[in-house]
Each structure stands twice: as structure tokens, then as C-alpha cells.
Tab-separated table of C-alpha atoms in Angstrom:
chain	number	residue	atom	x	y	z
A	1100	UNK	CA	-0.338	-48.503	35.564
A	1101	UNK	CA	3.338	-48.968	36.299
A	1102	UNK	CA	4.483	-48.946	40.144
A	1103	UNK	CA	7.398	-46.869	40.378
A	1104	UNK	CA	9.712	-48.569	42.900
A	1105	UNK	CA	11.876	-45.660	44.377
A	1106	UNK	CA	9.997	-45.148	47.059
A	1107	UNK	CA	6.173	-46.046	49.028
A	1108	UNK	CA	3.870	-44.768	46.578
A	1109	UNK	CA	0.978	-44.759	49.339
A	1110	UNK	CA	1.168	-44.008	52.631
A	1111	UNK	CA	-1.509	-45.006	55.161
A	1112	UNK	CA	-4.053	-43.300	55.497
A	1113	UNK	CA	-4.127	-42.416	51.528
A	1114	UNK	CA	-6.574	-43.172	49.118
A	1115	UNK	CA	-7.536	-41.783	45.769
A	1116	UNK	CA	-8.000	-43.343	41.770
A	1117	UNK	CA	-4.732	-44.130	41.419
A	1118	UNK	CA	-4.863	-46.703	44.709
A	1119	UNK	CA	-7.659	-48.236	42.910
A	1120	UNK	CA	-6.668	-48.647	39.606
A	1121	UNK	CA	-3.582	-50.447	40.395
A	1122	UNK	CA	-5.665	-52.784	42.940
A	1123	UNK	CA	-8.245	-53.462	40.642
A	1124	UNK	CA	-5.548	-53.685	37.687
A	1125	UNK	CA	-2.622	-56.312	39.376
A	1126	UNK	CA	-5.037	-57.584	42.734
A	1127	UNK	CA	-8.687	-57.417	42.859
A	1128	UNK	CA	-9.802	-61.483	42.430
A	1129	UNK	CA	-12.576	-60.895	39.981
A	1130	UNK	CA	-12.445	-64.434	38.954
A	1131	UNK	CA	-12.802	-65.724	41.369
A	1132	UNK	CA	-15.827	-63.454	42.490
A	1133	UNK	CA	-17.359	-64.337	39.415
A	1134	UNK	CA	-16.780	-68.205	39.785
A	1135	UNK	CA	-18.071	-67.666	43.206
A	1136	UNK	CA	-20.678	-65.971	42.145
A	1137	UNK	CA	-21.812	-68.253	39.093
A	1138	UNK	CA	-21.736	-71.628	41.110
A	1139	UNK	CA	-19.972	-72.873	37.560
A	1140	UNK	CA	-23.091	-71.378	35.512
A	1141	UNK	CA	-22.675	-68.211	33.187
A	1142	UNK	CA	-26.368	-67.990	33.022
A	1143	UNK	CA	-26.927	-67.260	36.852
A	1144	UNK	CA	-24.054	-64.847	36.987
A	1145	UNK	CA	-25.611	-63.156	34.263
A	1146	UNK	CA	-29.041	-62.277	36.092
A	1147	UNK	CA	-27.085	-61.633	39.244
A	1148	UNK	CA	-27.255	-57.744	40.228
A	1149	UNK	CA	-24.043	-55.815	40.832
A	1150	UNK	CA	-24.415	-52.386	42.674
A	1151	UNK	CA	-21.191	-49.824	43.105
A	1152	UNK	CA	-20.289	-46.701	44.404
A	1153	UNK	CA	-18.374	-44.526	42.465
A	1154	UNK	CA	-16.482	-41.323	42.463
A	1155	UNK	CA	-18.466	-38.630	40.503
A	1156	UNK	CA	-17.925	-35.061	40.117
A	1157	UNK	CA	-20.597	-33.021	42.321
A	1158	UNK	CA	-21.880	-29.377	40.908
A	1159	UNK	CA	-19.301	-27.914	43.183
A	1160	UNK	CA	-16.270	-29.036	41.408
A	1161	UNK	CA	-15.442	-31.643	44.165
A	1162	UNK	CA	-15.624	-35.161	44.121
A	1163	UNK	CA	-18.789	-36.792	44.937
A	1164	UNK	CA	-20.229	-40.544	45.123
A	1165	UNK	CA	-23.057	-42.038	43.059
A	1166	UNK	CA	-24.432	-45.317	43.111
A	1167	UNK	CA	-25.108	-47.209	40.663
A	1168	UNK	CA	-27.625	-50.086	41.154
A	1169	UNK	CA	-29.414	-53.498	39.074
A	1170	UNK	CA	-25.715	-53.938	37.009
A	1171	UNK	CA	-25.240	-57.287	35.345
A	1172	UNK	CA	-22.681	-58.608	32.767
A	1173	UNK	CA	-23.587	-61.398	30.513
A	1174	UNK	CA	-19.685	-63.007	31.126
A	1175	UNK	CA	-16.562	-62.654	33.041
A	1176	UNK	CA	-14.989	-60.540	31.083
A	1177	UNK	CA	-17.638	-58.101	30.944
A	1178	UNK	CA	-17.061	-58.382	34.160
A	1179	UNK	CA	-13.592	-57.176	34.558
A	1180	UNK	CA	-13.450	-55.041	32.156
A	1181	UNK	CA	-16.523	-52.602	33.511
A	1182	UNK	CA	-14.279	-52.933	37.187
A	1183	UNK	CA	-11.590	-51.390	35.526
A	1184	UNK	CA	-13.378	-48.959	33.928
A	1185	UNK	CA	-15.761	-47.692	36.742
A	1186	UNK	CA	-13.066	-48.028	39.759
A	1187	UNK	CA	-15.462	-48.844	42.166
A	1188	UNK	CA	-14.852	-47.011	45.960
A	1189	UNK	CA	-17.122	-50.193	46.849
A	1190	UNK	CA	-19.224	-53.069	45.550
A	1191	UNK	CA	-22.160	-54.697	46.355
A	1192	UNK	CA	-24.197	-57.862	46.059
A	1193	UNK	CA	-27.628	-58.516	45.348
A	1194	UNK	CA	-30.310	-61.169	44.537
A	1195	UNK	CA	-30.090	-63.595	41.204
A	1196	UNK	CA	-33.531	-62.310	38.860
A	1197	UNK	CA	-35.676	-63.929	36.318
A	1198	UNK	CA	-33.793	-61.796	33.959
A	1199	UNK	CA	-30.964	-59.447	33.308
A	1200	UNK	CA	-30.735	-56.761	36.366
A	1201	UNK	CA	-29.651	-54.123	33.396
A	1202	UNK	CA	-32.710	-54.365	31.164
A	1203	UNK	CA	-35.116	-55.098	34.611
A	1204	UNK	CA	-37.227	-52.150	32.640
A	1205	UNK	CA	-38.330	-54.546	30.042
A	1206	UNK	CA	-39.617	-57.092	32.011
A	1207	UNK	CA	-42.694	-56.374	33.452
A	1208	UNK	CA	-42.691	-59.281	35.929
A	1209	UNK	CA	-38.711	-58.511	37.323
A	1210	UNK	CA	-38.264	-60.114	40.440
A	1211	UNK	CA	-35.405	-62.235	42.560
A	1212	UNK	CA	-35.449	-65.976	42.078
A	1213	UNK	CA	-31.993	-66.494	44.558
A	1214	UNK	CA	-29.886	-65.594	47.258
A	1215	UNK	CA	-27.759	-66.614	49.094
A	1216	UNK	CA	-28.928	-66.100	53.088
A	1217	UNK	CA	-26.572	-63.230	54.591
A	1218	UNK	CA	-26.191	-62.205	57.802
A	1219	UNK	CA	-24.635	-58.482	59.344
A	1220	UNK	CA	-23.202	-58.479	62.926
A	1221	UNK	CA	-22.004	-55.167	63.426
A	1222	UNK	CA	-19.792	-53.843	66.499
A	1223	UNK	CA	-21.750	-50.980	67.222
A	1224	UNK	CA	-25.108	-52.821	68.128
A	1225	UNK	CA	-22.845	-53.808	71.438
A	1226	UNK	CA	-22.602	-50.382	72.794
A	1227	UNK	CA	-24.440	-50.772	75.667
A	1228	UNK	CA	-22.062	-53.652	76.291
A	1229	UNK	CA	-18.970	-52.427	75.633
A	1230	UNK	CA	-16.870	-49.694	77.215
A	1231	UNK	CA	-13.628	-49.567	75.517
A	1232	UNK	CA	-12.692	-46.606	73.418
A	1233	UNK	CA	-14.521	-47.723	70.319
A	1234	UNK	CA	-18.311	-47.301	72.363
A	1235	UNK	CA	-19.895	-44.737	70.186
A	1236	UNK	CA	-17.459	-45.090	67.045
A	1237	UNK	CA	-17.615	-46.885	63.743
A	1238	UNK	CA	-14.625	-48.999	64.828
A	1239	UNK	CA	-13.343	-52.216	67.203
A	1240	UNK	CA	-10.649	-52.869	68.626
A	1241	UNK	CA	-8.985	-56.126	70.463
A	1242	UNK	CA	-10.985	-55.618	73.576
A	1243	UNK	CA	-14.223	-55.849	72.067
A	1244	UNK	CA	-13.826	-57.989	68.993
A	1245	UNK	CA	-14.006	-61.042	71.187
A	1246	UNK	CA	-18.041	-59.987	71.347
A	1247	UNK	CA	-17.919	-60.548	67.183
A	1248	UNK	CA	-16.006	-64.064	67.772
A	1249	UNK	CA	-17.918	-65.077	69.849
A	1250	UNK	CA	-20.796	-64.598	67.381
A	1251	UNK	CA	-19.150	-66.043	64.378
A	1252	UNK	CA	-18.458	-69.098	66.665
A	1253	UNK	CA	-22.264	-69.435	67.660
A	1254	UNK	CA	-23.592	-68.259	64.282
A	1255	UNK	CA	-21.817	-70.913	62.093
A	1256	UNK	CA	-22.866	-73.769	64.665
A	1257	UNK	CA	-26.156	-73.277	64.319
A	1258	UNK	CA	-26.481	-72.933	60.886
A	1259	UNK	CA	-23.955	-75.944	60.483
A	1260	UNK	CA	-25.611	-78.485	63.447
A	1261	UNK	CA	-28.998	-76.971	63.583
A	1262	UNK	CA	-29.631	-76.415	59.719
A	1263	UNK	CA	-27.390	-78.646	57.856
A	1264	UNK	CA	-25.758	-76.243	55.909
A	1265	UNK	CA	-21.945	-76.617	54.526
A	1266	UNK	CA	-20.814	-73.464	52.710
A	1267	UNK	CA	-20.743	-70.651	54.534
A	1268	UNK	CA	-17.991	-67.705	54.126
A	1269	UNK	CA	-17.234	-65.397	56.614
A	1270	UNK	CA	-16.216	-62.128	55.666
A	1271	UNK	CA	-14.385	-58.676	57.419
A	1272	UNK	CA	-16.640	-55.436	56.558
A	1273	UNK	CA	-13.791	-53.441	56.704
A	1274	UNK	CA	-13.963	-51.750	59.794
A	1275	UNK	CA	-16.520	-52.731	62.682
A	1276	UNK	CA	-18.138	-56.395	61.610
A	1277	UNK	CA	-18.467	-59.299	59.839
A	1278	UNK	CA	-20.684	-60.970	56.651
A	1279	UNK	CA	-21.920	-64.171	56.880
A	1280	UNK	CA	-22.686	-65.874	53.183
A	1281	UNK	CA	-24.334	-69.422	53.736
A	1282	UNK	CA	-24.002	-70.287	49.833
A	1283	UNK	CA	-26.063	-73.668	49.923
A	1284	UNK	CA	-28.318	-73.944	46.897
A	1285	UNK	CA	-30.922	-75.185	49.604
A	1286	UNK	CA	-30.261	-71.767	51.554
A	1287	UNK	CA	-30.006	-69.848	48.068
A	1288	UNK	CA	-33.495	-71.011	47.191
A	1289	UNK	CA	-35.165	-70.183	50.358
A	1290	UNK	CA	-38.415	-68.115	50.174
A	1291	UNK	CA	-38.410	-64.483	52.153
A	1292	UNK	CA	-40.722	-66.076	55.256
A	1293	UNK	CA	-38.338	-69.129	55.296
A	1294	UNK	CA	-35.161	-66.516	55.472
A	1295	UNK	CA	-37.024	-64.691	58.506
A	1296	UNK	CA	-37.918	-67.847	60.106
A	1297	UNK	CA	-34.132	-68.949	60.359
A	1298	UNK	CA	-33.376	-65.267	61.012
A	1299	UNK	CA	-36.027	-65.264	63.921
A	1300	UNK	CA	-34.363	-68.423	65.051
A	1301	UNK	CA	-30.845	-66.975	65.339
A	1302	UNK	CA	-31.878	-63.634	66.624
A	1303	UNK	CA	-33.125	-64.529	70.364
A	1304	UNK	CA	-32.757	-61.457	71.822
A	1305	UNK	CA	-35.516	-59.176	71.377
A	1306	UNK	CA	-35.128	-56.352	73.528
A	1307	UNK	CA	-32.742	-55.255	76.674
A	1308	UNK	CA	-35.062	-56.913	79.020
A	1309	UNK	CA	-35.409	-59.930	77.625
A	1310	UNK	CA	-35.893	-62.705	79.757
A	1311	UNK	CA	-36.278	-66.494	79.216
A	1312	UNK	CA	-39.617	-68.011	80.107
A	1313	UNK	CA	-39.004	-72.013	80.040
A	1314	UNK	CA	-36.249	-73.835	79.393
A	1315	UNK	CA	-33.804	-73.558	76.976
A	1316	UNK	CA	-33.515	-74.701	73.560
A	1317	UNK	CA	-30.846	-77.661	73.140
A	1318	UNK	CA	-28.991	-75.235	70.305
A	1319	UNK	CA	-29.395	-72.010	73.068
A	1320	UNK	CA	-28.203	-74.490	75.775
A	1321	UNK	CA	-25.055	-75.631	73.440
A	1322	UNK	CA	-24.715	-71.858	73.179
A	1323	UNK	CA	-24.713	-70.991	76.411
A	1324	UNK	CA	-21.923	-73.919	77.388
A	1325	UNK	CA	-19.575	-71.593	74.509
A	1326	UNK	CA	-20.389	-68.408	76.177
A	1327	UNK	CA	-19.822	-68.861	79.624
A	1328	UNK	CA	-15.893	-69.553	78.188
A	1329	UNK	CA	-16.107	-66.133	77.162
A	1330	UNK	CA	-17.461	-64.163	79.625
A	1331	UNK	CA	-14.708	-64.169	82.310
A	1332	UNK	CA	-12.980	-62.542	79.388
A	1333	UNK	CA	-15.704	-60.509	78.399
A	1334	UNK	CA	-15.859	-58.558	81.911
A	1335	UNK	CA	-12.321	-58.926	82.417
A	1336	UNK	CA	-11.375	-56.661	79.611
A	1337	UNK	CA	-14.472	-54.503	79.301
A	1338	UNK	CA	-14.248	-54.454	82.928
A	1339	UNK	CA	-18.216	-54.100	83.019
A	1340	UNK	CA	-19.041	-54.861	86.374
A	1341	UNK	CA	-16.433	-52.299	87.525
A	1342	UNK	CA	-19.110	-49.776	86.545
A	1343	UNK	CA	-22.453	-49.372	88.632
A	1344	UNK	CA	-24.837	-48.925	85.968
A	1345	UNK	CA	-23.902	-52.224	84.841
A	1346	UNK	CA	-23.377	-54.069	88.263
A	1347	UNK	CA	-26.699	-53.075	88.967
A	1348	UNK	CA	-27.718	-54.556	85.388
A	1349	UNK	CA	-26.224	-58.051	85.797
A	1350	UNK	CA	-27.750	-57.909	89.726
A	1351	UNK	CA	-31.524	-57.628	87.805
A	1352	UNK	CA	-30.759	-60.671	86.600
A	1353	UNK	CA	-30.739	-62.382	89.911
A	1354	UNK	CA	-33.263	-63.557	92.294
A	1355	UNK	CA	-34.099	-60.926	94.962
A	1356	UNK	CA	-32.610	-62.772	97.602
A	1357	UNK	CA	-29.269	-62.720	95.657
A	1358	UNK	CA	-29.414	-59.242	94.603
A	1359	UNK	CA	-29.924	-58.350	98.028
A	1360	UNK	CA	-26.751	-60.385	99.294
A	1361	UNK	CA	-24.579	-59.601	96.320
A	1362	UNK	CA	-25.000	-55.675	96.575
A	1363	UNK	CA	-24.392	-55.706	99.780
A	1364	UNK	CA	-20.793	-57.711	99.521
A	1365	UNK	CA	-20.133	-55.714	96.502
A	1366	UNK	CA	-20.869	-52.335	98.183
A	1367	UNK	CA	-18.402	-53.638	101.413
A	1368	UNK	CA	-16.193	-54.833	99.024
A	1369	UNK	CA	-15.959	-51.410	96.891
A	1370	UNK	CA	-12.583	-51.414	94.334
A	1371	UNK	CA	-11.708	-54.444	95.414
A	1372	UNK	CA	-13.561	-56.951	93.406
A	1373	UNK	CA	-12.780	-56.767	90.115
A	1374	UNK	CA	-15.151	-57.236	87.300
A	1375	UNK	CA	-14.091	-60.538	86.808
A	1376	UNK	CA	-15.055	-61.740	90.528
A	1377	UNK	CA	-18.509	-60.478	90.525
A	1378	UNK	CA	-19.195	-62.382	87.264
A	1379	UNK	CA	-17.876	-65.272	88.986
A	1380	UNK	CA	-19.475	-64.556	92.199
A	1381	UNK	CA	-22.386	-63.928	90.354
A	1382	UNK	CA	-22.283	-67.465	89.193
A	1383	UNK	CA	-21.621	-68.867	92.153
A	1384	UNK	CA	-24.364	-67.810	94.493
A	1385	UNK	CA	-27.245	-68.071	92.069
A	1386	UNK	CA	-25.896	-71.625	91.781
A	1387	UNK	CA	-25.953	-71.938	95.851
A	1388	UNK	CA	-29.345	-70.387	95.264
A	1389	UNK	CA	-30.989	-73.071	93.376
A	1390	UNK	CA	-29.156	-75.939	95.007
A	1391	UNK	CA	-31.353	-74.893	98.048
A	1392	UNK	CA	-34.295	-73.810	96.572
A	1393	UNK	CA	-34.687	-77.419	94.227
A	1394	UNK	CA	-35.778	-77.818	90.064
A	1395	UNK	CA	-38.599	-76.008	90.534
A	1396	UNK	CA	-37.365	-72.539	90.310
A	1397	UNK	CA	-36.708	-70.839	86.877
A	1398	UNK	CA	-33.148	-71.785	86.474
A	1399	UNK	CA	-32.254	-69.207	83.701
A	1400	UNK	CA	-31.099	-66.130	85.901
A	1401	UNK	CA	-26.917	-66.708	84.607
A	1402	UNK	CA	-28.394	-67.357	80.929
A	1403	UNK	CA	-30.812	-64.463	81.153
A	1404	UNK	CA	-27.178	-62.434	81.640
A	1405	UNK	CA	-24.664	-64.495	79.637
A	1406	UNK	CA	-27.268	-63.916	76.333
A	1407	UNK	CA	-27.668	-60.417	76.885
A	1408	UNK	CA	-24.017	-59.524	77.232
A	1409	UNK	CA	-22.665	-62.174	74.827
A	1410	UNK	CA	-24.878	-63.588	72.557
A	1411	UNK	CA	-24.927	-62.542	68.668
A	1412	UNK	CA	-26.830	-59.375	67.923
A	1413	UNK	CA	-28.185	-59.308	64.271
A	1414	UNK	CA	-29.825	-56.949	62.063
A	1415	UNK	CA	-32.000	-59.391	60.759
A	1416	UNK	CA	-33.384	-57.302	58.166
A	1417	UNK	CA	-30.713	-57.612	56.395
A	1418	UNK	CA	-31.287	-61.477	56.316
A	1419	UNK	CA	-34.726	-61.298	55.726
A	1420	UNK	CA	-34.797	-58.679	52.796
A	1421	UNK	CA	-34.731	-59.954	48.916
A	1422	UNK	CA	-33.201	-56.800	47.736
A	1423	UNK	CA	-30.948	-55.467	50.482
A	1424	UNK	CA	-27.137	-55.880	49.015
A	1425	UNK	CA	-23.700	-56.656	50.765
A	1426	UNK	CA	-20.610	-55.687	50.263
A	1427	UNK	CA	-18.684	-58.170	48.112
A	1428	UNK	CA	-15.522	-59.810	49.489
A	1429	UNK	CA	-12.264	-58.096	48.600
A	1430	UNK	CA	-13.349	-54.583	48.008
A	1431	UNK	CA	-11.884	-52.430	49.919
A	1432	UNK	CA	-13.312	-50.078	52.605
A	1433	UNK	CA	-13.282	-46.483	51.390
A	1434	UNK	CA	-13.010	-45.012	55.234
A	1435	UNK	CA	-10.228	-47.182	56.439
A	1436	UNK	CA	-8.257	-48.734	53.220
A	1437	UNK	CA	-8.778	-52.425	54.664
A	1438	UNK	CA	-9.135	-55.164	51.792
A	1439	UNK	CA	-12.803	-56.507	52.930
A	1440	UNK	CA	-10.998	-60.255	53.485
A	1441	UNK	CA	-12.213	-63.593	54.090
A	1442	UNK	CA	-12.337	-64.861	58.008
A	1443	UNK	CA	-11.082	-68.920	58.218
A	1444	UNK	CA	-13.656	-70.509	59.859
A	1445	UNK	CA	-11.115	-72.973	61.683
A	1446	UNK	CA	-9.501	-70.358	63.457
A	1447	UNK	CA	-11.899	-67.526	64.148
A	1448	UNK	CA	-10.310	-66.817	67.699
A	1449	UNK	CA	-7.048	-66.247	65.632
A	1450	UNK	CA	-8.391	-63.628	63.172
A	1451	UNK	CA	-7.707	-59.882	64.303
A	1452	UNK	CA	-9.091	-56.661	63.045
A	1453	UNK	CA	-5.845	-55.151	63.045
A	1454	UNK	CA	-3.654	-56.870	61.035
A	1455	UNK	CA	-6.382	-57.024	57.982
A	1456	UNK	CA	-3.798	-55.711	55.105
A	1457	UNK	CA	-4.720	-52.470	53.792
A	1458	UNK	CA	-4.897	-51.583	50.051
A	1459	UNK	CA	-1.747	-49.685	50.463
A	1460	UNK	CA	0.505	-52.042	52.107
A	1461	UNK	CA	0.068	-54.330	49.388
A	1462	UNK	CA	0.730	-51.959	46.530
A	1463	UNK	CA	4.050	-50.672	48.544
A	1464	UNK	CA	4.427	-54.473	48.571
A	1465	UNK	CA	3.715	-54.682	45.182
A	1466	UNK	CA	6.347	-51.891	44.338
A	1467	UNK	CA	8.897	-53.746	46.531
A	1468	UNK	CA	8.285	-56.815	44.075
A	1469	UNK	CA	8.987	-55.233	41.525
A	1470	UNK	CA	6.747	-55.534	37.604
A	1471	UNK	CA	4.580	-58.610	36.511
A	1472	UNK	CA	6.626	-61.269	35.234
A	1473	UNK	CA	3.776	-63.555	34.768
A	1474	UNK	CA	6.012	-66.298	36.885
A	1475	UNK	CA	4.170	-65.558	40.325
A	1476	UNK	CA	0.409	-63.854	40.479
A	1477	UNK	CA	0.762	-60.386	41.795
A	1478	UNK	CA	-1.499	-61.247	44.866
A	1479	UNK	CA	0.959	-64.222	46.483
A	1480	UNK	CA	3.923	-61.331	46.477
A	1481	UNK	CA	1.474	-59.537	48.977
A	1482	UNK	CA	-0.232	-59.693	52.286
A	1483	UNK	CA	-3.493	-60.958	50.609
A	1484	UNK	CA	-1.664	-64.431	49.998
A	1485	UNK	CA	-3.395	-66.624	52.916
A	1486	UNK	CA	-6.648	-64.890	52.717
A	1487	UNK	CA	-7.016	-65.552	48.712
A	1488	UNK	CA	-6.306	-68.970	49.139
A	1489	UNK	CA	-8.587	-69.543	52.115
A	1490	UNK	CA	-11.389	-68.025	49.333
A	1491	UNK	CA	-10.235	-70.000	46.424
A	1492	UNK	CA	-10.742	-73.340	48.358
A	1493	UNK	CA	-14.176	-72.365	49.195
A	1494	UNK	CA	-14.947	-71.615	45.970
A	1495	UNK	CA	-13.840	-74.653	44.599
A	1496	UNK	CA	-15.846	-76.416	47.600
A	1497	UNK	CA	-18.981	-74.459	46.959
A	1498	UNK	CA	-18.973	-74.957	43.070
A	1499	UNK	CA	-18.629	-78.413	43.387
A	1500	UNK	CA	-21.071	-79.111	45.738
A	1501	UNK	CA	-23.654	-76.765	43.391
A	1502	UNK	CA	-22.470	-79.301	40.367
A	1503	UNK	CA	-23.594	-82.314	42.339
A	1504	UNK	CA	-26.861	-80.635	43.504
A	1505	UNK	CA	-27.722	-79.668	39.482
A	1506	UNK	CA	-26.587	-83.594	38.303
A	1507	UNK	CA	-28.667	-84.638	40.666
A	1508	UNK	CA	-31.505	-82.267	39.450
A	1509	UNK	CA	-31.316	-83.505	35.865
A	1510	UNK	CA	-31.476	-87.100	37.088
A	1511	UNK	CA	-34.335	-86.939	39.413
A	1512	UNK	CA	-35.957	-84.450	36.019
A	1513	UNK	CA	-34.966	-87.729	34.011
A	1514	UNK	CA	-36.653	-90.084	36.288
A	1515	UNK	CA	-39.658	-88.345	36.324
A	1516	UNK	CA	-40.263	-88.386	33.028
């Protein structure tokens, strides 16, 4: 399709076939999905499912969506060409099989070999945390996406320092969260108890009144130490403690005799202390506290608070689960428009929600461009630039680290026989 360039052919806001075929026509990077996706073999792409939603007619008359599940194309283009065709509203990922997803029905033994480990943080499981306008809506804003940096931060540590792994991508949903892809043939290869042991691991937080019983865990410690750095902001801006439901919440973690001392200088005290000082406060006296009362008394009450308020809240199901699927990178999110894009992990506190390009700003900035001239790809004329680039170099990272780890297969095969 042509992009007329009189005026903005799509306004924000607006989104309908004719977004998508253009996107997926002059922008979508399904190349560089499918080398992603491959790890430089045709054969493992080719037993990879591919799930989408697509726009179908209801019995109505109006437009409806279908999924359409256990997809697989034996090649790239294959590939492209049934993206073009379908116009997916969205696409998802799912496990590598012992055989073609598509003809699953012949196999009487069908089942998932590999996958990569995935994990979902998603705004909404912080409601009880967060009080800006987004509490109780499928959205975040800059007030509460700290809580989701702070994850990413913590997240990719651990599975870095903790678990040794290299290639991970971080991805936007779209509108309230973020993917994690750890793409490590070691992590791809992992059995389902392994993936729910490392989930289990990551997870912590059980329930609302979870409490630590002994000492921390040098990889919760190291967490902790990057949390307290973002708590001061954390109540600043939510302004938590300015609310008594949740002063009285962050008092339960204290010591009676604290609880007793801090209510009553926060009840004197009235508007003000800001949220801010009674964290710090908060800090403070518990610290005073167990100077006095010597090592022998639990010293978790601030960690008992900074890991309920700040530390990463997973759905590990997702993680744990052979055939649950993820939305791939770059698609774009049919209830907001934003292109699903990749998150650097250098500069996570630099990343924000609202300046993710939508998939009409870069057609508009497509039309502004002007037609393919086969000089300069279509996406480095748009927003998308930085963020395809950022992917590209992780692919390239990722796909030769795979070719190492399958040389060094057939040599240690050789060796053995």
C-alpha cells in the first residue's frame, strides 16, 4: 500500500487493517524475529509455534477476533508472507516441539522440547501499592513505573549474578508491563520443575503478610541494598504513608515498641510529615531500636516493608507453564497502538512508558518520508530506529553465542565417540 503524503493518514487513537498492513508491509522486523527465533537453525524455527489474533467477521456483521493457535512455517518466507496475509491485531510465542506445531494432529507423542524461560511483571499486581490514577486500570504512568524498574533492575541481576545467564531481552507489553526472555540454550532447555524452581526463587513474596523468618539470602540482601534507593522515591510520589490505611501497614512492620512511639509522633505530627519522612523515620528508629536491643533480635522489620512495597511481583505461572505464549516483540498493542519495543538493559531507569512510538506516529512518519527508495530501510526514517537496533545487536549476540554452544556440542558428540 502506497502512503499518500498530503496529510496524517492516522491520527492517534486510530486503528484499523489499513494501519496494519502498511506496518506489517514497510516496518514489522520479521527477520529479525525469525533469526531471533531460529538461533541460526531453520529446523528449530520450523517446530516453533506461532499463535495470532485476528480480525474475523462475527454472525452479527461486526468485526470480531479469533485466535489462531500451534502455527509454524517451515522458512522465513513462509513466514512473512502468512504476516501479510493474516494481519495479525497481535502475535504470540510459544514452546519449540518434537515436530511441526501445524500437523501436531499427526503425531501422537506432540510435546515441547524448548523454551526460552519468560517472565510477566504486570503493573496492576501493585495496586495495593500504588495510588496514582492508574490503581484499578490497565495502564501506568510515570509515578508508578518506577515499581516496574525497579523490578527489571532486580530481575536481570539475579538471573545474570545468581544464574549465570547472558541473553536476556526485555520487552514493553504495550501498555502496563514488561517481558522478560532469558534466551540461553541452558535456560531454553530447562525442564518445567527446573523453570518453577528459578521461578520460586525469584518470586519471594508469597502473600501480603509475608514476613522473613531468618536471615536474608546474599541475592535478597543485594536486593534490598537496590531498593532502599528507591523507596524514598517510591513514597515520595505515591505519597503512601500520607494515607492511614497504609501508615498503619508499614507501622505492622515494626516492633511494638516502635509502632507504639511512631503512631504516636505521627498522630501529633498530623499533615505535617510527609510520606517521605515517615519512611525515613521509619528507618531510623527501628535502627535506634536494634542498636539497643543487640544481634539477637530479628533484624528484618525495614526488609519485611521494603520487599513488600518494592520488590518484583511475578505471575510465575507464566514462567513455569510449557504452553503458556507471550506476546512477540514488535507487535503492536491493539488497545493502545504502542509498537511492543525492546527495553535497553543499560539504561532501564531511562526507558519511559510514554514516549514508546505508536504504530501511527511512525506511518505519519513514514508518509513524511516519503516512498521506498531502497537507499534507507523504512524503519531508520521512523521512531523505531534506536529500539530496532538495540534488538538487532541482541540478536546477533544471542545467535552467536547458540553457534558456539552447538560447535561445542558436535565436538564433545565427536569425542565421545
Amino acid at each position: 500500500m502506497d502512503v499518500d503524503s498530503s496529510t496524517p493518514l492516522f491520527q492517534k487513537g486510530e486503528f484499523g487493517k489499513e494501519v496494519l498492513q502498511v506496518y506489517y508491509d514497510r516496518l514489522f522486523p520479521a527477520k529479525e524475529l525469525y533469526d531471533w527465533l531460529s538461533y541460526g537453525d531453520p529446523k528449530y524455527f520450523a517446530n516453533r509455534e506461532i499463535s495470532y489474533a485476528i480480525r474475523v467477521e462475527g454472525a452479527d456483521g461486526k468485526d470480531d477476533e479469533a485466535i489462531i493457535r500451534f502455527l509454524s512455517y517451515d522458512d522465513f518466507a513462509a513466514f512473512k508472507k502468512d504476516i501479510k496475509i493474516r494481519l495479525p491485531l497481535k502475535m504470540d510465542i510459544g514452546a519449540v516441539y518434537n515436530s511441526r506445531p501445524i500437523n501436531r494432529a499427526s503425531n501422537g507423542n506432540f510435546a515441547p522440547v524448548e523454551k526460552e524461560l519468560v517472565f510477566d511483571i504486570d503493573a496492576n499486581d501493585y495496586d495495593d501499592v500504588r495510588i496514582c490514577g492508574c490503581k484499578g486500570k490497565p495502564s501506568v504512568c510515570k509515578v508508578c513505573w518506577p515499581l516496574l524498574t525497579t523490578a527489571m533492575h532486580v530481575i536481570d541481576t539475579a538471573l545474570k549474578q545468581d544464574f549465570g545467564f547472558e541473553h536476556i531481552a526485555w520487552i514493553f507489553s504495550g501498555r502496563r508491563g514488561v517481558h522478560c526472555w532469558v534466551c540461553d540454550q541452558r535456560a531454553r532447555s530447562l525442564s518445567a520443575d527446573a523453570r518453577a524452581h528459578v521461578a520460586q526463587y525469584l518470586a519471594v513474596i508469597s502473600s501480603k503478610d509475608f514476613r522473613f523468618k531468618r536471615s536474608l539470602h546474599p541475592s535478597l540482601a543485594r536486593a534490598q541494598t537496590f531498593l532502599m534507593k528507591y523507596m524514598d522515591q517510591i513514597a515520595a510520589d505515591h505519597g503512601l504513608m500520607d494515607i492511614e490505611e497504609h501508615a498503619n501497614k508499614l507501622l505492622s512492620y515494626a516492633p511494638e515498641a516502635v509502632r507504639r512511639l511512631l503512631s504516636e509522633k505521627w498522630s501529633e505530627a498530623g499533615d505535617a510529615l510527609s510520606s517521605a519522612q515517615k519512611w525515613a523515620q521509619f528507618c531510623d528508629t527501628i535502627q535506634d531500636h536494634l542498636s539497643n536491643k543487640g544481634a539477637r533480635e530479628n533484624a528484618n522489620y525495614v526488609a519485611d516493608a521494603v520487599f513488600f512495597y518494592a520488590y518484583p511481583r511475578l505471575d510465575i505461572q507464566v514462567s513455569k507453564q510449557w504452553n503458556h505464549l507471550l506476546k512477540s516483540p514488535f507487535v503492536v498493542h491493539p488497545g493502545t497502538g504502542n509498537v511492543c519495543v525492546p527495553i535497553d538493559p543499560t539504561a532501564f531507569d531511562e526507558f519511559d512508558p510514554e514516549k514508546v512510538p505508536t504504530v501511527q506516529e511512525v506511518i505519519n512518519e513514514l508518509q513524511v518520508a516519503g516512498a521506498s527508495t531502497g537507499d534507507v530501510p523504512d524503519w531508520k526514517k521512523t521512531k523505531l530506529a534506536p529500539y530496532l537496533e538495540l534488538f538487532k545487536e541482541f540478536v546477533r549476540r544471542s545467535n552467536s553465542a547458540a553457534l558456539k554452544d552447538r560447535r561445542a556440542e558436535r565436538e564433545s558428540s565427536a569425542m565421545d565417540f
